[in-house]
Coordinates of C-alpha atoms and ligand atoms in Angstrom, one line a residue:
X900 CA 45.8 72.2 20.5
X901 CA 45.8 70.3 17.2
X902 CA 49.1 68.6 16.6
X903 CA 51.0 69.0 13.4
X904 CA 50.5 65.3 13.0
X905 CA 46.9 65.0 13.1
X906 CA 44.9 64.4 10.2
X907 CA 48.1 63.6 8.3
X908 CA 48.4 60.0 7.0
X909 CA 51.7 57.7 6.9
X910 CA 52.4 54.6 4.9
X911 CA 54.8 52.4 7.2
X912 CA 56.6 49.4 5.5
X913 CA 58.0 46.6 7.5
X914 CA 55.2 47.6 10.0
X915 CA 55.1 43.9 11.2
X916 CA 58.5 44.4 12.7
X917 CA 60.2 45.9 15.8
X918 CA 61.1 49.5 14.3
X919 CA 58.1 49.5 11.9
X920 CA 55.6 49.0 14.8
X921 CA 57.3 50.9 17.4
X922 CA 57.4 53.8 14.8
X923 CA 53.7 53.4 13.7
X924 CA 52.8 53.4 17.4
X925 CA 54.2 56.5 18.4
X926 CA 53.0 58.3 15.0
X927 CA 49.3 57.1 15.9
X928 CA 49.9 58.6 19.4
X929 CA 50.6 62.1 17.9
X930 CA 47.4 61.6 15.9
X931 CA 48.6 60.2 12.5
X932 CA 46.4 57.7 10.5
X933 CA 48.5 54.6 9.7
X934 CA 48.8 52.3 6.6
X935 CA 50.8 49.2 7.6
X936 CA 52.3 47.1 5.2
X937 CA 54.3 44.1 5.6
X938 CA 54.4 40.7 3.9
X939 CA 53.9 38.7 7.1
X940 CA 50.3 38.6 7.5
X941 CA 50.4 37.5 11.2
X942 CA 52.7 40.2 12.3
X943 CA 50.6 42.7 10.6
X944 CA 47.5 41.5 12.1
X945 CA 48.9 42.0 15.5
X946 CA 50.7 45.3 14.5
X947 CA 47.1 46.6 13.4
X948 CA 45.1 45.7 16.6
X949 CA 48.0 47.4 18.4
X950 CA 47.9 50.7 16.6
X951 CA 44.0 50.6 16.3
X952 CA 44.1 51.0 20.2
X953 CA 45.5 54.5 19.4
X954 CA 42.2 55.7 18.2
X955 CA 43.4 56.7 14.7
X956 CA 42.5 55.1 11.2
X957 CA 44.4 52.2 10.4
X958 CA 44.6 49.6 8.0
X959 CA 47.0 46.8 6.8
X960 CA 48.1 45.5 3.4
X961 CA 49.9 42.3 3.0
X962 CA 52.4 43.0 0.3
X963 CA 55.8 41.8 -0.7
X964 CA 58.1 44.9 -1.7
X965 CA 59.9 43.1 -4.3
X966 CA 56.9 42.9 -6.6
X967 CA 56.4 46.4 -8.3
X968 CA 52.9 45.4 -9.4
X969 CA 51.9 44.6 -5.7
X970 CA 53.5 47.8 -4.5
X971 CA 51.5 49.8 -7.1
X972 CA 48.3 48.0 -6.2
X973 CA 48.8 48.7 -2.4
X974 CA 49.8 52.3 -3.0
X975 CA 46.6 53.0 -4.9
X976 CA 44.5 51.3 -2.1
X977 CA 45.9 53.4 0.5
X978 CA 45.4 56.5 -1.4
X979 CA 41.7 55.4 -1.9
X980 CA 41.4 54.1 1.9
X981 CA 43.0 57.3 3.3
X982 CA 42.5 60.2 0.9
X983 CA 46.2 60.9 0.7
X984 CA 49.6 59.8 1.6
X985 CA 51.6 62.7 3.6
X986 CA 54.4 60.5 5.1
X987 CA 56.5 57.4 4.1
X988 CA 58.4 55.4 6.5
X989 CA 60.3 53.0 4.0
X990 CA 61.6 50.5 6.4
X991 CA 61.2 46.9 5.2
X992 CA 64.3 45.0 5.4
X993 CA 66.2 41.8 5.5
X994 CA 69.8 41.0 7.1
X995 CA 70.9 38.4 4.7
X996 CA 73.6 35.8 5.6
X997 CA 76.9 36.3 7.6
X998 CA 80.1 35.2 5.9
X999 CA 83.3 36.6 4.7
X1000 CA 83.1 37.9 1.1
X1001 CA 84.9 35.0 -0.5
X1002 CA 82.3 32.7 1.2
X1003 CA 79.0 34.7 0.8
X1004 CA 76.2 32.7 -0.5
X1005 CA 75.8 34.0 -4.2
X1006 CA 71.9 33.2 -4.0
X1007 CA 71.4 35.5 -0.8
X1008 CA 73.2 38.5 -2.3
X1009 CA 70.4 39.4 -5.1
X1010 CA 67.9 38.5 -2.5
X1011 CA 69.0 41.1 0.0
X1012 CA 69.5 43.9 -2.7
X1013 CA 66.2 42.8 -4.0
X1014 CA 64.3 43.4 -0.7
X1015 CA 66.5 46.2 0.7
X1016 CA 67.1 48.3 -2.4
X1017 CA 64.8 47.5 -5.4
X1018 CA 61.8 47.0 -2.8
X1019 CA 62.4 50.5 -1.2
X1020 CA 62.9 51.8 -4.7
X1021 CA 59.4 50.4 -5.7
X1022 CA 57.6 51.7 -2.8
X1023 CA 59.6 55.3 -3.0
X1024 CA 58.8 55.6 -6.7
X1025 CA 55.0 54.7 -6.4
X1026 CA 54.4 57.1 -3.2
X1027 CA 56.3 60.1 -4.8
X1028 CA 54.3 60.1 -7.7
X1029 CA 51.4 60.4 -5.7
X1030 CA 53.0 62.9 -3.5
X1031 CA 54.0 65.1 -6.4
X1032 CA 50.5 65.3 -7.5
X1033 CA 49.5 66.3 -4.0
X1034 CA 52.3 68.7 -3.9
X1035 CA 53.5 67.5 -0.5
X1036 CA 55.4 64.7 0.9
X1037 CA 57.8 63.7 3.8
X1038 CA 59.9 60.5 3.5
X1039 CA 62.1 58.6 5.7
X1040 CA 64.1 55.5 4.3
X1041 CA 65.8 53.1 6.8
X1042 CA 69.4 52.6 6.0
X1043 CA 71.8 51.3 8.6
X1044 CA 75.1 51.9 10.2
X1045 CA 76.2 49.1 8.0
X1046 CA 75.8 51.1 5.1
X1047 CA 77.9 54.1 6.6
X1048 CA 80.8 51.6 7.0
X1049 CA 80.4 48.0 5.7
X1050 CA 80.7 45.6 8.9
X1051 CA 82.5 42.3 8.4
X1052 CA 80.7 39.2 7.1
X1053 CA 77.7 41.4 5.6
X1054 CA 78.6 41.9 2.3
X1055 CA 75.1 41.9 0.9
X1056 CA 73.5 43.8 3.7
X1057 CA 76.1 46.6 3.9
X1058 CA 75.9 47.1 0.2
X1059 CA 72.1 47.4 0.4
X1060 CA 72.3 49.8 2.9
X1061 CA 75.0 52.2 1.3
X1062 CA 72.5 51.8 -1.7
X1063 CA 69.8 53.3 0.4
X1064 CA 71.9 56.1 1.6
X1065 CA 72.9 57.0 -2.0
X1066 CA 69.1 56.5 -3.3
X1067 CA 67.9 59.0 -0.5
X1068 CA 70.3 61.9 -1.6
X1069 CA 69.2 61.1 -5.2
X1070 CA 65.6 61.1 -4.4
X1071 CA 66.1 64.2 -2.2
X1072 CA 67.4 66.2 -5.2
X1073 CA 64.8 64.8 -7.9
X1074 CA 61.8 65.5 -5.4
X1075 CA 63.0 68.9 -3.9
X1076 CA 61.0 70.7 -6.6
X1077 CA 57.7 69.1 -5.4
X1078 CA 57.9 69.9 -1.8
X1079 CA 58.9 66.4 -0.8
X1080 CA 61.8 66.1 1.5
X1081 CA 63.6 62.8 1.8
X1082 CA 65.9 61.7 4.5
X1083 CA 67.3 58.5 5.9
X1084 CA 68.1 57.1 9.6
X1085 CA 70.8 54.6 10.2
X1086 CA 70.1 52.7 13.5
X1087 CA 73.3 51.0 14.7
X1088 CA 73.1 48.0 17.2
X1089 CA 69.7 47.8 18.4
X1090 CA 68.4 45.5 20.7
X1091 CA 67.1 43.2 22.6
X1092 CA 65.3 41.5 19.9
X1093 CA 65.4 38.9 17.0
X1094 CA 67.8 41.0 14.8
X1095 CA 70.2 41.5 17.5
X1096 CA 70.3 37.9 18.8
X1097 CA 70.5 36.8 15.1
X1098 CA 73.4 39.0 14.2
X1099 CA 75.5 38.1 17.6
X1100 CA 74.8 34.5 17.0
X1101 CA 75.7 34.6 13.2
X1102 CA 78.8 36.5 14.0
X1103 CA 80.4 34.2 16.3
X1104 CA 79.4 31.3 13.9
X1105 CA 81.2 33.4 11.1
X1106 CA 84.5 32.4 12.9
X1107 CA 86.5 35.5 11.9
X1108 CA 89.2 37.5 13.5
X1109 CA 86.9 40.3 14.3
X1110 CA 84.3 38.5 16.5
X1111 CA 85.0 35.8 19.2
X1112 CA 83.2 32.3 18.4
X1113 CA 81.4 32.6 21.9
X1114 CA 78.1 34.7 21.5
X1115 CA 78.6 35.9 25.0
X1116 CA 82.2 37.3 23.9
X1117 CA 80.4 38.7 20.7
X1118 CA 78.2 40.7 22.7
X1119 CA 81.0 42.4 24.9
X1120 CA 82.8 43.1 21.6
X1121 CA 79.9 44.8 19.9
X1122 CA 78.8 46.7 22.9
X1123 CA 82.5 47.5 23.9
X1124 CA 82.6 49.1 20.0
X1125 CA 80.2 51.6 21.0
X1126 CA 81.0 55.0 22.6
X1127 CA 77.8 54.9 24.8
X1128 CA 78.7 51.2 25.6
X1129 CA 75.3 49.8 25.2
X1130 CA 72.9 49.0 22.4
X1131 CA 70.0 51.3 21.5
X1132 CA 66.5 50.6 22.4
X1133 CA 63.8 50.4 19.5
X1134 CA 62.1 53.2 21.3
X1135 CA 65.0 55.4 20.7
X1136 CA 64.0 55.5 16.8
X1137 CA 60.5 56.7 16.4
X1138 CA 61.3 60.0 17.6
X1139 CA 63.9 60.5 15.0
X1140 CA 61.7 59.4 12.4
X1141 CA 59.2 61.9 13.5
X1142 CA 61.6 64.7 13.6
X1143 CA 62.3 64.1 10.0
X1144 CA 58.6 63.6 9.1
X1145 CA 57.9 67.0 11.1
X1146 CA 58.2 70.5 10.3
X1147 CA 61.2 70.9 13.0
X1148 CA 63.2 69.5 10.1
X1149 CA 61.8 72.0 7.5
X1150 CA 65.4 72.7 5.9
X1151 CA 66.6 69.4 6.0
X1152 CA 66.7 66.8 3.0
X1153 CA 69.1 64.0 1.7
X1154 CA 70.2 63.6 5.1
X1155 CA 71.1 60.3 7.0
X1156 CA 70.9 60.6 10.5
X1157 CA 72.8 57.9 12.7
X1158 CA 71.2 56.5 15.8
X1159 CA 74.0 54.4 17.0
X1160 CA 75.4 55.5 20.4
X1161 CA 78.3 57.6 18.7
Ligands
LIG1976 P1 62.4 43.1 11.5 O1 63.0 41.9 11.1 O2 61.8 43.1 13.0 O3 61.4 43.7 10.7 C1 61.5 43.9 9.3 C2 60.1 43.5 8.8 O4 60.1 43.7 7.3 C3 59.6 42.3 9.0 O5 57.9 42.5 9.5 C4 59.3 41.7 7.7 O6 58.1 40.9 7.5 C5 59.2 42.7 6.9 N1 59.9 42.5 5.4 C6 60.8 41.7 5.1 N2 61.0 41.5 3.7 C7 59.8 42.3 3.1 C8 59.3 42.3 1.8 N3 59.9 41.6 0.8 N4 58.1 42.7 1.8 C9 57.5 43.5 2.8 N5 57.6 43.3 3.9 C10 59.1 42.7 4.2 O7 63.5 44.2 11.8 P2 63.6 45.6 12.3 O8 64.7 45.8 13.2 O9 62.4 46.2 12.4 O10 64.2 46.4 10.8 C11 63.5 47.4 10.2 C12 64.4 48.1 9.2 O11 65.8 48.6 10.2 C13 65.4 47.1 8.2 O12 65.3 47.9 7.0 C14 66.6 46.7 8.9 O13 67.4 46.7 7.9 C15 66.8 48.2 9.6 N6 67.9 48.1 10.6 C16 67.5 47.3 11.7 C17 68.5 47.4 12.6 C18 68.4 46.6 14.0 O14 69.5 46.3 14.7 N7 67.2 46.2 14.3 C19 69.8 47.9 12.4 C20 69.9 48.8 11.6 C21 69.0 48.9 10.5

């Protein structure tokens, strides 16, 4: 049996990170050739070695998505290396600082917006131009529950992920005439790992009425706010991305799927 995914190629951004790598590995297991993009060369090299073990074609590209010219250059290289890009998992991101809005560091705000929104836009634009030529494309952007409802102390991150949800909707309209579907995923609290530990620690340090200053208490508070009473595992994400890239979601575009335990 030849899978729908075999012979397809996917560009994954933020591929050196937890969600990007887990998704790249899952898509590779399904037979998808994988182009990995990240600005962290060491993480990228490890990701490439792991994906290569799945036996598909894999290439990695060191690139900072905030640079439009680097993104355009990498996207042309991916097209020449793989022949085409069928799928885009537009996932690179940065959490930013944790502070109430009145104290939020002004220099961090444009940094977060630049990576999470402008960077995602650069990749979306370059890849969609190729997909239009090809007459086919499936795109998944990584938003966040922080973009569905802004959490305390995360002014820039919440604003950036709210922007990704709107960008997904706009791109779904603009690209629908070209057989390109564009959807988003919104993970909630995911753990364990760097992002979880960092957000627990920094929410405690932010010292507001919403979270305890004791990180162990913050863990209880965060998990207590989730109907399913646990954080999500990174491996609960790739199947949702694969669903949105695949034909089982053929009548879905402009949608944001929440992966958040309720
Ligand atoms: P991660 O930090 O493990 O991975 C993010 C990756 O993006 C890193 O490898 C980093 O090097 C890369 N990156 C950052 N800035 C970049 C840039 N300018 N150019 C290229 N690459 C860049 O985090 P993750 O949990 O895997 O996050 C992936 C996505 O999921 C992000 O968009 C994040 O905001 C989102 N998200 C994560 C969670 C969570 O709890 N982990 C929840 C909701 C949303």
